[in-house]
JSON list of C-alpha atoms in Angstrom, two decimals:
[
{"chain": "A", "resi": 1, "resn": "MET", "atom": "CA", "xyz": [-0.04, -0.03, -0.02]},
{"chain": "A", "resi": 2, "resn": "THR", "atom": "CA", "xyz": [2.99, 2.28, 0.55]},
{"chain": "A", "resi": 3, "resn": "ASP", "atom": "CA", "xyz": [4.40, 4.18, -2.43]},
{"chain": "A", "resi": 4, "resn": "GLN", "atom": "CA", "xyz": [5.82, 7.68, -3.18]},
{"chain": "A", "resi": 5, "resn": "ALA", "atom": "CA", "xyz": [2.40, 9.22, -3.19]},
{"chain": "A", "resi": 6, "resn": "ILE", "atom": "CA", "xyz": [0.93, 7.48, -0.15]},
{"chain": "A", "resi": 7, "resn": "GLU", "atom": "CA", "xyz": [3.17, 7.43, 2.93]},
{"chain": "A", "resi": 8, "resn": "PRO", "atom": "CA", "xyz": [1.37, 6.22, 6.03]},
{"chain": "A", "resi": 9, "resn": "ALA", "atom": "CA", "xyz": [2.58, 7.72, 9.23]},
{"chain": "A", "resi": 10, "resn": "PHE", "atom": "CA", "xyz": [1.80, 6.57, 12.78]},
{"chain": "A", "resi": 11, "resn": "ARG", "atom": "CA", "xyz": [0.81, 9.07, 15.49]},
{"chain": "A", "resi": 12, "resn": "PRO", "atom": "CA", "xyz": [-0.11, 8.40, 19.16]},
{"chain": "A", "resi": 13, "resn": "LEU", "atom": "CA", "xyz": [-3.64, 9.43, 20.03]},
{"chain": "A", "resi": 14, "resn": "GLY", "atom": "CA", "xyz": [-4.23, 9.40, 23.77]},
{"chain": "A", "resi": 15, "resn": "VAL", "atom": "CA", "xyz": [-3.43, 6.48, 25.95]},
{"chain": "A", "resi": 16, "resn": "ASP", "atom": "CA", "xyz": [-5.48, 3.96, 23.92]},
{"chain": "A", "resi": 17, "resn": "GLY", "atom": "CA", "xyz": [-5.35, 5.16, 20.31]},
{"chain": "A", "resi": 18, "resn": "ILE", "atom": "CA", "xyz": [-3.19, 5.30, 17.24]},
{"chain": "A", "resi": 19, "resn": "LEU", "atom": "CA", "xyz": [-3.74, 7.56, 14.21]},
{"chain": "A", "resi": 20, "resn": "VAL", "atom": "CA", "xyz": [-2.57, 6.24, 10.84]},
{"chain": "A", "resi": 21, "resn": "ARG", "atom": "CA", "xyz": [-2.31, 9.19, 8.42]},
{"chain": "A", "resi": 22, "resn": "PHE", "atom": "CA", "xyz": [-1.94, 8.65, 4.72]},
{"chain": "A", "resi": 23, "resn": "SER", "atom": "CA", "xyz": [-1.55, 12.28, 3.66]},
{"chain": "A", "resi": 24, "resn": "LYS", "atom": "CA", "xyz": [-1.60, 15.80, 5.10]},
{"chain": "A", "resi": 25, "resn": "ILE", "atom": "CA", "xyz": [-3.91, 16.94, 2.27]},
{"chain": "A", "resi": 26, "resn": "LEU", "atom": "CA", "xyz": [-7.03, 15.50, 0.85]},
{"chain": "A", "resi": 27, "resn": "THR", "atom": "CA", "xyz": [-6.68, 13.56, -2.39]},
{"chain": "A", "resi": 28, "resn": "GLU", "atom": "CA", "xyz": [-8.81, 10.92, -3.96]},
{"chain": "A", "resi": 29, "resn": "ARG", "atom": "CA", "xyz": [-6.07, 8.31, -3.53]},
{"chain": "A", "resi": 30, "resn": "ALA", "atom": "CA", "xyz": [-5.33, 9.19, 0.06]},
{"chain": "A", "resi": 31, "resn": "ASN", "atom": "CA", "xyz": [-8.98, 8.91, 0.97]},
{"chain": "A", "resi": 32, "resn": "ALA", "atom": "CA", "xyz": [-9.28, 5.60, -0.88]},
{"chain": "A", "resi": 33, "resn": "ALA", "atom": "CA", "xyz": [-6.22, 4.25, 0.92]},
{"chain": "A", "resi": 34, "resn": "ALA", "atom": "CA", "xyz": [-7.66, 5.31, 4.30]},
{"chain": "A", "resi": 35, "resn": "LEU", "atom": "CA", "xyz": [-11.04, 3.63, 3.71]},
{"chain": "A", "resi": 36, "resn": "ALA", "atom": "CA", "xyz": [-9.36, 0.49, 2.30]},
{"chain": "A", "resi": 37, "resn": "PHE", "atom": "CA", "xyz": [-7.08, 0.26, 5.37]},
{"chain": "A", "resi": 38, "resn": "ARG", "atom": "CA", "xyz": [-10.10, 0.69, 7.69]},
{"chain": "A", "resi": 39, "resn": "ASP", "atom": "CA", "xyz": [-11.77, -2.20, 5.88]},
{"chain": "A", "resi": 40, "resn": "ALA", "atom": "CA", "xyz": [-8.60, -4.35, 6.21]},
{"chain": "A", "resi": 41, "resn": "ILE", "atom": "CA", "xyz": [-8.44, -3.73, 9.97]},
{"chain": "A", "resi": 42, "resn": "GLN", "atom": "CA", "xyz": [-12.14, -4.51, 10.45]},
{"chain": "A", "resi": 43, "resn": "ASN", "atom": "CA", "xyz": [-11.73, -7.75, 8.47]},
{"chain": "A", "resi": 44, "resn": "GLN", "atom": "CA", "xyz": [-8.63, -8.91, 10.39]},
{"chain": "A", "resi": 45, "resn": "LYS", "atom": "CA", "xyz": [-9.92, -7.91, 13.86]},
{"chain": "A", "resi": 46, "resn": "PRO", "atom": "CA", "xyz": [-6.53, -7.49, 15.54]},
{"chain": "A", "resi": 47, "resn": "ASP", "atom": "CA", "xyz": [-6.41, -8.60, 19.19]},
{"chain": "A", "resi": 48, "resn": "GLY", "atom": "CA", "xyz": [-7.27, -5.83, 21.60]},
{"chain": "A", "resi": 49, "resn": "VAL", "atom": "CA", "xyz": [-8.57, -3.37, 18.95]},
{"chain": "A", "resi": 50, "resn": "THR", "atom": "CA", "xyz": [-11.93, -1.93, 20.13]},
{"chain": "A", "resi": 51, "resn": "GLU", "atom": "CA", "xyz": [-12.81, 0.62, 17.48]},
{"chain": "A", "resi": 52, "resn": "VAL", "atom": "CA", "xyz": [-11.71, 1.69, 13.97]},
{"chain": "A", "resi": 53, "resn": "ALA", "atom": "CA", "xyz": [-12.91, 4.97, 12.42]},
{"chain": "A", "resi": 54, "resn": "SER", "atom": "CA", "xyz": [-11.75, 6.71, 9.28]},
{"chain": "A", "resi": 55, "resn": "SER", "atom": "CA", "xyz": [-11.66, 10.45, 8.38]},
{"chain": "A", "resi": 56, "resn": "LEU", "atom": "CA", "xyz": [-10.71, 12.19, 5.12]},
{"chain": "A", "resi": 57, "resn": "THR", "atom": "CA", "xyz": [-7.18, 10.85, 4.97]},
{"chain": "A", "resi": 58, "resn": "SER", "atom": "CA", "xyz": [-6.53, 8.92, 8.24]},
{"chain": "A", "resi": 59, "resn": "VAL", "atom": "CA", "xyz": [-7.70, 6.09, 10.38]},
{"chain": "A", "resi": 60, "resn": "ARG", "atom": "CA", "xyz": [-8.07, 6.11, 14.14]},
{"chain": "A", "resi": 61, "resn": "VAL", "atom": "CA", "xyz": [-7.50, 2.80, 15.84]},
{"chain": "A", "resi": 62, "resn": "ALA", "atom": "CA", "xyz": [-8.53, 2.36, 19.53]},
{"chain": "A", "resi": 63, "resn": "PHE", "atom": "CA", "xyz": [-7.32, -0.49, 21.67]},
{"chain": "A", "resi": 64, "resn": "ASP", "atom": "CA", "xyz": [-7.85, -1.81, 25.20]},
{"chain": "A", "resi": 65, "resn": "PRO", "atom": "CA", "xyz": [-4.69, -1.27, 27.24]},
{"chain": "A", "resi": 66, "resn": "ALA", "atom": "CA", "xyz": [-5.73, -4.18, 29.51]},
{"chain": "A", "resi": 67, "resn": "MET", "atom": "CA", "xyz": [-5.57, -6.59, 26.59]},
{"chain": "A", "resi": 68, "resn": "THR", "atom": "CA", "xyz": [-2.67, -5.24, 24.51]},
{"chain": "A", "resi": 69, "resn": "ASN", "atom": "CA", "xyz": [-0.25, -2.37, 24.18]},
{"chain": "A", "resi": 70, "resn": "ARG", "atom": "CA", "xyz": [0.62, 0.31, 21.62]},
{"chain": "A", "resi": 71, "resn": "ASP", "atom": "CA", "xyz": [3.63, -1.45, 20.24]},
{"chain": "A", "resi": 72, "resn": "ALA", "atom": "CA", "xyz": [1.83, -4.66, 19.60]},
{"chain": "A", "resi": 73, "resn": "VAL", "atom": "CA", "xyz": [-1.02, -2.94, 17.84]},
{"chain": "A", "resi": 74, "resn": "GLN", "atom": "CA", "xyz": [1.24, -0.75, 15.81]},
{"chain": "A", "resi": 75, "resn": "ALA", "atom": "CA", "xyz": [3.26, -3.79, 14.73]},
{"chain": "A", "resi": 76, "resn": "ARG", "atom": "CA", "xyz": [0.09, -5.54, 13.55]},
{"chain": "A", "resi": 77, "resn": "LEU", "atom": "CA", "xyz": [-1.03, -2.43, 11.64]},
{"chain": "A", "resi": 78, "resn": "GLN", "atom": "CA", "xyz": [2.36, -2.27, 10.01]},
{"chain": "A", "resi": 79, "resn": "GLN", "atom": "CA", "xyz": [1.98, -5.91, 8.86]},
{"chain": "A", "resi": 80, "resn": "LEU", "atom": "CA", "xyz": [-1.34, -4.96, 7.21]},
{"chain": "A", "resi": 81, "resn": "LEU", "atom": "CA", "xyz": [0.23, -2.02, 5.52]},
{"chain": "A", "resi": 82, "resn": "ASN", "atom": "CA", "xyz": [3.06, -4.26, 4.26]},
{"chain": "A", "resi": 83, "resn": "GLY", "atom": "CA", "xyz": [0.61, -6.84, 2.88]},
{"chain": "A", "resi": 84, "resn": "PRO", "atom": "CA", "xyz": [-0.89, -6.99, -0.58]},
{"chain": "A", "resi": 85, "resn": "ALA", "atom": "CA", "xyz": [-1.64, -3.50, -1.96]},
{"chain": "A", "resi": 86, "resn": "THR", "atom": "CA", "xyz": [-5.26, -2.52, -1.74]},
{"chain": "A", "resi": 87, "resn": "ASP", "atom": "CA", "xyz": [-5.73, 1.21, -2.20]},
{"chain": "A", "resi": 88, "resn": "THR", "atom": "CA", "xyz": [-9.38, 0.86, -3.27]},
{"chain": "A", "resi": 89, "resn": "PRO", "atom": "CA", "xyz": [-12.17, 0.36, -0.79]},
{"chain": "A", "resi": 90, "resn": "THR", "atom": "CA", "xyz": [-14.88, -2.03, -1.72]},
{"chain": "A", "resi": 91, "resn": "ALA", "atom": "CA", "xyz": [-18.19, -0.11, -1.78]},
{"chain": "A", "resi": 92, "resn": "LYS", "atom": "CA", "xyz": [-20.93, -2.02, 0.07]},
{"chain": "A", "resi": 93, "resn": "ARG", "atom": "CA", "xyz": [-23.91, 0.10, -0.97]},
{"chain": "A", "resi": 94, "resn": "LEU", "atom": "CA", "xyz": [-25.02, 2.44, -3.74]},
{"chain": "A", "resi": 95, "resn": "TRP", "atom": "CA", "xyz": [-27.63, 5.12, -2.91]},
{"chain": "A", "resi": 96, "resn": "CYS", "atom": "CA", "xyz": [-29.64, 6.73, -5.71]},
{"chain": "A", "resi": 97, "resn": "ILE", "atom": "CA", "xyz": [-31.11, 9.95, -4.22]},
{"chain": "A", "resi": 98, "resn": "PRO", "atom": "CA", "xyz": [-33.78, 12.14, -5.97]},
{"chain": "A", "resi": 99, "resn": "THR", "atom": "CA", "xyz": [-32.53, 15.74, -6.11]},
{"chain": "A", "resi": 100, "resn": "ALA", "atom": "CA", "xyz": [-34.12, 18.93, -7.35]},
{"chain": "A", "resi": 101, "resn": "PHE", "atom": "CA", "xyz": [-32.00, 21.55, -9.11]},
{"chain": "A", "resi": 102, "resn": "GLY", "atom": "CA", "xyz": [-34.81, 23.99, -10.12]},
{"chain": "A", "resi": 103, "resn": "PRO", "atom": "CA", "xyz": [-34.97, 27.58, -8.90]},
{"chain": "A", "resi": 104, "resn": "ASN", "atom": "CA", "xyz": [-37.10, 26.71, -5.89]},
{"chain": "A", "resi": 105, "resn": "HIS", "atom": "CA", "xyz": [-34.52, 24.36, -4.48]},
{"chain": "A", "resi": 106, "resn": "ALA", "atom": "CA", "xyz": [-31.11, 25.41, -5.83]},
{"chain": "A", "resi": 107, "resn": "PRO", "atom": "CA", "xyz": [-30.75, 29.20, -5.15]},
{"chain": "A", "resi": 108, "resn": "GLN", "atom": "CA", "xyz": [-26.94, 29.22, -5.69]},
{"chain": "A", "resi": 109, "resn": "LEU", "atom": "CA", "xyz": [-26.58, 26.73, -8.54]},
{"chain": "A", "resi": 110, "resn": "ALA", "atom": "CA", "xyz": [-25.90, 29.46, -11.16]},
{"chain": "A", "resi": 111, "resn": "GLU", "atom": "CA", "xyz": [-23.26, 31.04, -8.96]},
{"chain": "A", "resi": 112, "resn": "ALA", "atom": "CA", "xyz": [-21.53, 27.71, -8.23]},
{"chain": "A", "resi": 113, "resn": "ALA", "atom": "CA", "xyz": [-21.65, 26.75, -11.94]},
{"chain": "A", "resi": 114, "resn": "ALA", "atom": "CA", "xyz": [-20.07, 30.05, -12.87]},
{"chain": "A", "resi": 115, "resn": "HIS", "atom": "CA", "xyz": [-17.24, 29.49, -10.44]},
{"chain": "A", "resi": 116, "resn": "ALA", "atom": "CA", "xyz": [-16.78, 25.99, -11.99]},
{"chain": "A", "resi": 117, "resn": "GLY", "atom": "CA", "xyz": [-16.76, 27.49, -15.50]},
{"chain": "A", "resi": 118, "resn": "VAL", "atom": "CA", "xyz": [-19.85, 25.53, -16.69]},
{"chain": "A", "resi": 119, "resn": "SER", "atom": "CA", "xyz": [-23.44, 26.36, -17.54]},
{"chain": "A", "resi": 120, "resn": "GLU", "atom": "CA", "xyz": [-26.26, 25.44, -15.16]},
{"chain": "A", "resi": 121, "resn": "ALA", "atom": "CA", "xyz": [-27.29, 22.58, -17.53]},
{"chain": "A", "resi": 122, "resn": "GLN", "atom": "CA", "xyz": [-23.70, 21.29, -17.65]},
{"chain": "A", "resi": 123, "resn": "ALA", "atom": "CA", "xyz": [-23.46, 21.57, -13.85]},
{"chain": "A", "resi": 124, "resn": "ILE", "atom": "CA", "xyz": [-26.60, 19.42, -13.35]},
{"chain": "A", "resi": 125, "resn": "ALA", "atom": "CA", "xyz": [-25.37, 16.86, -15.94]},
{"chain": "A", "resi": 126, "resn": "GLU", "atom": "CA", "xyz": [-21.97, 16.57, -14.17]},
{"chain": "A", "resi": 127, "resn": "LEU", "atom": "CA", "xyz": [-23.57, 16.25, -10.72]},
{"chain": "A", "resi": 128, "resn": "THR", "atom": "CA", "xyz": [-26.00, 13.54, -11.82]},
{"chain": "A", "resi": 129, "resn": "ASN", "atom": "CA", "xyz": [-23.73, 11.54, -14.15]},
{"chain": "A", "resi": 130, "resn": "GLN", "atom": "CA", "xyz": [-21.01, 10.99, -11.65]},
{"chain": "A", "resi": 131, "resn": "THR", "atom": "CA", "xyz": [-20.97, 8.44, -8.79]},
{"chain": "A", "resi": 132, "resn": "VAL", "atom": "CA", "xyz": [-19.43, 9.98, -5.67]},
{"chain": "A", "resi": 133, "resn": "ARG", "atom": "CA", "xyz": [-18.16, 8.35, -2.56]},
{"chain": "A", "resi": 134, "resn": "VAL", "atom": "CA", "xyz": [-18.90, 9.06, 1.12]},
{"chain": "A", "resi": 135, "resn": "ILE", "atom": "CA", "xyz": [-15.30, 10.11, 1.92]},
{"chain": "A", "resi": 136, "resn": "ALA", "atom": "CA", "xyz": [-16.04, 10.97, 5.54]},
{"chain": "A", "resi": 137, "resn": "ILE", "atom": "CA", "xyz": [-18.78, 11.79, 8.01]},
{"chain": "A", "resi": 138, "resn": "GLY", "atom": "CA", "xyz": [-18.52, 14.68, 10.33]},
{"chain": "A", "resi": 139, "resn": "PHE", "atom": "CA", "xyz": [-19.28, 18.27, 11.42]},
{"chain": "A", "resi": 140, "resn": "ALA", "atom": "CA", "xyz": [-22.88, 17.27, 12.33]},
{"chain": "A", "resi": 141, "resn": "PRO", "atom": "CA", "xyz": [-24.27, 13.78, 13.16]},
{"chain": "A", "resi": 142, "resn": "GLY", "atom": "CA", "xyz": [-24.45, 11.62, 10.12]},
{"chain": "A", "resi": 143, "resn": "GLN", "atom": "CA", "xyz": [-23.46, 14.45, 7.71]},
{"chain": "A", "resi": 144, "resn": "PRO", "atom": "CA", "xyz": [-21.56, 13.03, 4.70]},
{"chain": "A", "resi": 145, "resn": "TYR", "atom": "CA", "xyz": [-18.72, 14.62, 2.78]},
{"chain": "A", "resi": 146, "resn": "LEU", "atom": "CA", "xyz": [-18.99, 13.33, -0.82]},
{"chain": "A", "resi": 147, "resn": "GLY", "atom": "CA", "xyz": [-16.29, 13.46, -3.47]},
{"chain": "A", "resi": 148, "resn": "MET", "atom": "CA", "xyz": [-14.27, 13.99, -5.32]},
{"chain": "A", "resi": 149, "resn": "LEU", "atom": "CA", "xyz": [-15.69, 16.13, -8.02]},
{"chain": "A", "resi": 150, "resn": "PRO", "atom": "CA", "xyz": [-13.72, 17.10, -11.12]},
{"chain": "A", "resi": 151, "resn": "ALA", "atom": "CA", "xyz": [-10.92, 19.61, -10.70]},
{"chain": "A", "resi": 152, "resn": "HIS", "atom": "CA", "xyz": [-12.94, 22.53, -12.05]},
{"chain": "A", "resi": 153, "resn": "TRP", "atom": "CA", "xyz": [-15.27, 22.11, -9.11]},
{"chain": "A", "resi": 154, "resn": "ASP", "atom": "CA", "xyz": [-12.52, 23.23, -6.74]},
{"chain": "A", "resi": 155, "resn": "ILE", "atom": "CA", "xyz": [-14.57, 26.36, -5.97]},
{"chain": "A", "resi": 156, "resn": "PRO", "atom": "CA", "xyz": [-14.01, 28.47, -2.89]},
{"chain": "A", "resi": 157, "resn": "ARG", "atom": "CA", "xyz": [-16.42, 28.77, 0.02]},
{"chain": "A", "resi": 158, "resn": "GLN", "atom": "CA", "xyz": [-18.40, 32.00, 0.27]},
{"chain": "A", "resi": 159, "resn": "SER", "atom": "CA", "xyz": [-16.81, 34.99, 1.96]},
{"chain": "A", "resi": 160, "resn": "SER", "atom": "CA", "xyz": [-19.83, 35.21, 4.24]},
{"chain": "A", "resi": 161, "resn": "LEU", "atom": "CA", "xyz": [-22.20, 32.63, 5.77]},
{"chain": "A", "resi": 162, "resn": "THR", "atom": "CA", "xyz": [-25.69, 31.73, 4.52]},
{"chain": "A", "resi": 163, "resn": "GLU", "atom": "CA", "xyz": [-27.57, 31.99, 7.81]},
{"chain": "A", "resi": 164, "resn": "ARG", "atom": "CA", "xyz": [-29.73, 29.00, 7.40]},
{"chain": "A", "resi": 165, "resn": "LEU", "atom": "CA", "xyz": [-30.17, 26.07, 5.02]},
{"chain": "A", "resi": 166, "resn": "PRO", "atom": "CA", "xyz": [-32.91, 23.44, 5.10]},
{"chain": "A", "resi": 167, "resn": "ARG", "atom": "CA", "xyz": [-32.14, 19.88, 6.11]},
{"chain": "A", "resi": 168, "resn": "GLY", "atom": "CA", "xyz": [-31.38, 17.79, 3.03]},
{"chain": "A", "resi": 169, "resn": "ALA", "atom": "CA", "xyz": [-29.88, 20.69, 1.10]},
{"chain": "A", "resi": 170, "resn": "LEU", "atom": "CA", "xyz": [-27.17, 19.64, -1.39]},
{"chain": "A", "resi": 171, "resn": "ILE", "atom": "CA", "xyz": [-24.22, 22.03, -1.00]},
{"chain": "A", "resi": 172, "resn": "THR", "atom": "CA", "xyz": [-20.79, 22.30, -2.59]},
{"chain": "A", "resi": 173, "resn": "ALA", "atom": "CA", "xyz": [-17.23, 23.61, -2.22]},
{"chain": "A", "resi": 174, "resn": "VAL", "atom": "CA", "xyz": [-13.68, 22.46, -2.75]},
{"chain": "A", "resi": 175, "resn": "ARG", "atom": "CA", "xyz": [-14.56, 19.56, -4.98]},
{"chain": "A", "resi": 176, "resn": "GLN", "atom": "CA", "xyz": [-16.96, 18.10, -2.46]},
{"chain": "A", "resi": 177, "resn": "LEU", "atom": "CA", "xyz": [-20.70, 17.85, -1.88]},
{"chain": "A", "resi": 178, "resn": "ILE", "atom": "CA", "xyz": [-22.60, 17.64, 1.36]},
{"chain": "A", "resi": 179, "resn": "ILE", "atom": "CA", "xyz": [-26.17, 16.64, 2.08]},
{"chain": "A", "resi": 180, "resn": "TRP", "atom": "CA", "xyz": [-26.97, 19.04, 4.92]},
{"chain": "A", "resi": 181, "resn": "ALA", "atom": "CA", "xyz": [-27.88, 17.32, 8.17]},
{"chain": "A", "resi": 182, "resn": "ALA", "atom": "CA", "xyz": [-29.72, 20.12, 10.09]},
{"chain": "A", "resi": 183, "resn": "GLU", "atom": "CA", "xyz": [-30.96, 23.64, 9.64]},
{"chain": "A", "resi": 184, "resn": "ALA", "atom": "CA", "xyz": [-27.74, 25.69, 10.25]},
{"chain": "A", "resi": 185, "resn": "PRO", "atom": "CA", "xyz": [-25.51, 28.32, 8.67]},
{"chain": "A", "resi": 186, "resn": "THR", "atom": "CA", "xyz": [-22.78, 27.42, 6.19]},
{"chain": "A", "resi": 187, "resn": "GLY", "atom": "CA", "xyz": [-20.27, 28.97, 3.79]},
{"chain": "A", "resi": 188, "resn": "TRP", "atom": "CA", "xyz": [-20.94, 26.31, 1.15]},
{"chain": "A", "resi": 189, "resn": "ARG", "atom": "CA", "xyz": [-23.29, 27.05, -1.77]},
{"chain": "A", "resi": 190, "resn": "HIS", "atom": "CA", "xyz": [-26.77, 25.60, -1.99]},
{"chain": "A", "resi": 191, "resn": "ILE", "atom": "CA", "xyz": [-27.06, 23.91, -5.34]},
{"chain": "A", "resi": 192, "resn": "GLY", "atom": "CA", "xyz": [-29.81, 21.37, -4.95]},
{"chain": "A", "resi": 193, "resn": "GLN", "atom": "CA", "xyz": [-32.35, 19.84, -2.56]},
{"chain": "A", "resi": 194, "resn": "THR", "atom": "CA", "xyz": [-33.03, 16.29, -1.43]},
{"chain": "A", "resi": 195, "resn": "ALA", "atom": "CA", "xyz": [-35.65, 14.95, 0.97]},
{"chain": "A", "resi": 196, "resn": "PHE", "atom": "CA", "xyz": [-33.03, 12.55, 2.45]},
{"chain": "A", "resi": 197, "resn": "ASP", "atom": "CA", "xyz": [-32.43, 12.52, 6.20]},
{"chain": "A", "resi": 198, "resn": "VAL", "atom": "CA", "xyz": [-28.77, 11.66, 6.84]},
{"chain": "A", "resi": 199, "resn": "TYR", "atom": "CA", "xyz": [-29.39, 11.59, 10.58]},
{"chain": "A", "resi": 200, "resn": "ARG", "atom": "CA", "xyz": [-32.09, 9.48, 12.07]},
{"chain": "A", "resi": 201, "resn": "PRO", "atom": "CA", "xyz": [-31.78, 9.60, 15.92]},
{"chain": "A", "resi": 202, "resn": "ASP", "atom": "CA", "xyz": [-34.75, 7.23, 16.53]},
{"chain": "A", "resi": 203, "resn": "SER", "atom": "CA", "xyz": [-33.45, 4.57, 14.26]},
{"chain": "A", "resi": 204, "resn": "ASP", "atom": "CA", "xyz": [-31.34, 1.49, 15.11]},
{"chain": "A", "resi": 205, "resn": "GLN", "atom": "CA", "xyz": [-28.78, 2.94, 12.61]},
{"chain": "A", "resi": 206, "resn": "PRO", "atom": "CA", "xyz": [-28.94, 6.70, 13.22]},
{"chain": "A", "resi": 207, "resn": "PHE", "atom": "CA", "xyz": [-26.34, 7.48, 10.45]},
{"chain": "A", "resi": 208, "resn": "ALA", "atom": "CA", "xyz": [-27.82, 6.67, 7.03]},
{"chain": "A", "resi": 209, "resn": "PHE", "atom": "CA", "xyz": [-24.41, 6.54, 5.40]},
{"chain": "A", "resi": 210, "resn": "ILE", "atom": "CA", "xyz": [-21.21, 4.60, 5.99]},
{"chain": "A", "resi": 211, "resn": "PRO", "atom": "CA", "xyz": [-17.88, 5.97, 4.72]},
{"chain": "A", "resi": 212, "resn": "GLY", "atom": "CA", "xyz": [-17.20, 4.26, 1.46]},
{"chain": "A", "resi": 213, "resn": "ASP", "atom": "CA", "xyz": [-20.87, 4.15, 0.35]},
{"chain": "A", "resi": 214, "resn": "GLU", "atom": "CA", "xyz": [-21.42, 5.36, -3.12]},
{"chain": "A", "resi": 215, "resn": "VAL", "atom": "CA", "xyz": [-24.07, 7.98, -4.09]},
{"chain": "A", "resi": 216, "resn": "ARG", "atom": "CA", "xyz": [-25.70, 9.08, -7.36]},
{"chain": "A", "resi": 217, "resn": "PHE", "atom": "CA", "xyz": [-28.07, 12.05, -7.52]},
{"chain": "A", "resi": 218, "resn": "VAL", "atom": "CA", "xyz": [-31.17, 11.60, -9.67]},
{"chain": "A", "resi": 219, "resn": "HIS", "atom": "CA", "xyz": [-32.54, 14.83, -11.19]},
{"chain": "A", "resi": 220, "resn": "VAL", "atom": "CA", "xyz": [-36.28, 15.38, -10.41]},
{"chain": "A", "resi": 221, "resn": "PRO", "atom": "CA", "xyz": [-38.44, 18.48, -10.96]},
{"chain": "A", "resi": 222, "resn": "ASP", "atom": "CA", "xyz": [-39.24, 20.91, -8.21]},
{"chain": "A", "resi": 223, "resn": "THR", "atom": "CA", "xyz": [-42.83, 19.75, -8.14]},
{"chain": "A", "resi": 224, "resn": "GLU", "atom": "CA", "xyz": [-41.82, 16.14, -7.39]},
{"chain": "A", "resi": 225, "resn": "MET", "atom": "CA", "xyz": [-39.36, 17.33, -4.71]},
{"chain": "A", "resi": 226, "resn": "ALA", "atom": "CA", "xyz": [-42.11, 19.22, -3.03]},
{"chain": "A", "resi": 227, "resn": "ASP", "atom": "CA", "xyz": [-44.11, 16.02, -2.79]},
{"chain": "A", "resi": 228, "resn": "LEU", "atom": "CA", "xyz": [-41.12, 14.03, -1.58]},
{"chain": "A", "resi": 229, "resn": "LEU", "atom": "CA", "xyz": [-40.45, 16.57, 1.19]},
{"chain": "A", "resi": 230, "resn": "ALA", "atom": "CA", "xyz": [-44.00, 16.30, 2.31]},
{"chain": "A", "resi": 231, "resn": "ASN", "atom": "CA", "xyz": [-44.68, 12.62, 2.03]},
{"chain": "A", "resi": 232, "resn": "SER", "atom": "CA", "xyz": [-41.61, 10.39, 1.47]},
{"chain": "A", "resi": 233, "resn": "GLY", "atom": "CA", "xyz": [-40.23, 9.71, 4.92]},
{"chain": "A", "resi": 234, "resn": "ALA", "atom": "CA", "xyz": [-36.61, 9.62, 5.92]},
{"chain": "A", "resi": 235, "resn": "ASP", "atom": "CA", "xyz": [-35.30, 8.05, 2.67]},
{"chain": "A", "resi": 236, "resn": "GLY", "atom": "CA", "xyz": [-36.75, 10.85, 0.59]},
{"chain": "A", "resi": 237, "resn": "GLY", "atom": "CA", "xyz": [-37.55, 8.51, -2.27]},
{"chain": "A", "resi": 238, "resn": "ALA", "atom": "CA", "xyz": [-33.94, 7.18, -2.36]},
{"chain": "A", "resi": 239, "resn": "ARG", "atom": "CA", "xyz": [-33.12, 3.60, -3.38]},
{"chain": "A", "resi": 240, "resn": "CYS", "atom": "CA", "xyz": [-30.26, 1.66, -1.77]},
{"chain": "A", "resi": 241, "resn": "ALA", "atom": "CA", "xyz": [-28.60, -1.24, -3.59]},
{"chain": "A", "resi": 242, "resn": "VAL", "atom": "CA", "xyz": [-26.43, -3.61, -1.59]},
{"chain": "A", "resi": 243, "resn": "LEU", "atom": "CA", "xyz": [-23.27, -4.27, -3.68]},
{"chain": "A", "resi": 244, "resn": "GLN", "atom": "CA", "xyz": [-21.79, -7.08, -1.54]}
]
């Protein structure tokens, strides 16, 4: 798994944790390596490891000091890194999520498209023709960071905050998309709307997504989105296919 582009580094994280960092900056390859390494650890179940969690470019490994020690866990992790190269995570699920891009539900689509150097129609086509990956979950419970978009979507955040966005809003910046988890301010641009709840506190699985899930956005008209928002439930008309 190690090469000139991806150089895993070990860092202590408290008395019972190790951080394995694959890059100091977010790249498609570094994220893929982090997700694949998380999968490898979960499959191998090293002795004493109690939790494994991935972020954009790193993996946190927690262990029970009563069962093992940092040196033993780190040695086992190094063995996994030295094993057969696997920089590509295996997606377990594909979500197809209805999304409206009309004027009632995408107030900043034209602005974002202009920053990306494409027309609104081209922007919608690019956003709906590409499968994106849940590269991390964070900031708010269940909130997914999705990417990576093509390089021309490396658009800046706004210089000021939008005071409030609706739950389920599709927003973008820096080659990524987010489905907004709760009504809150943001500096990202509002380019679409879903009826999908990423956080379901009353469910047995409160987070709808798992890092590594794949997502496709399906273009629907504003009138259909209005009906989905009113009547569709937590999935917002989305379909989930199990890939393995």
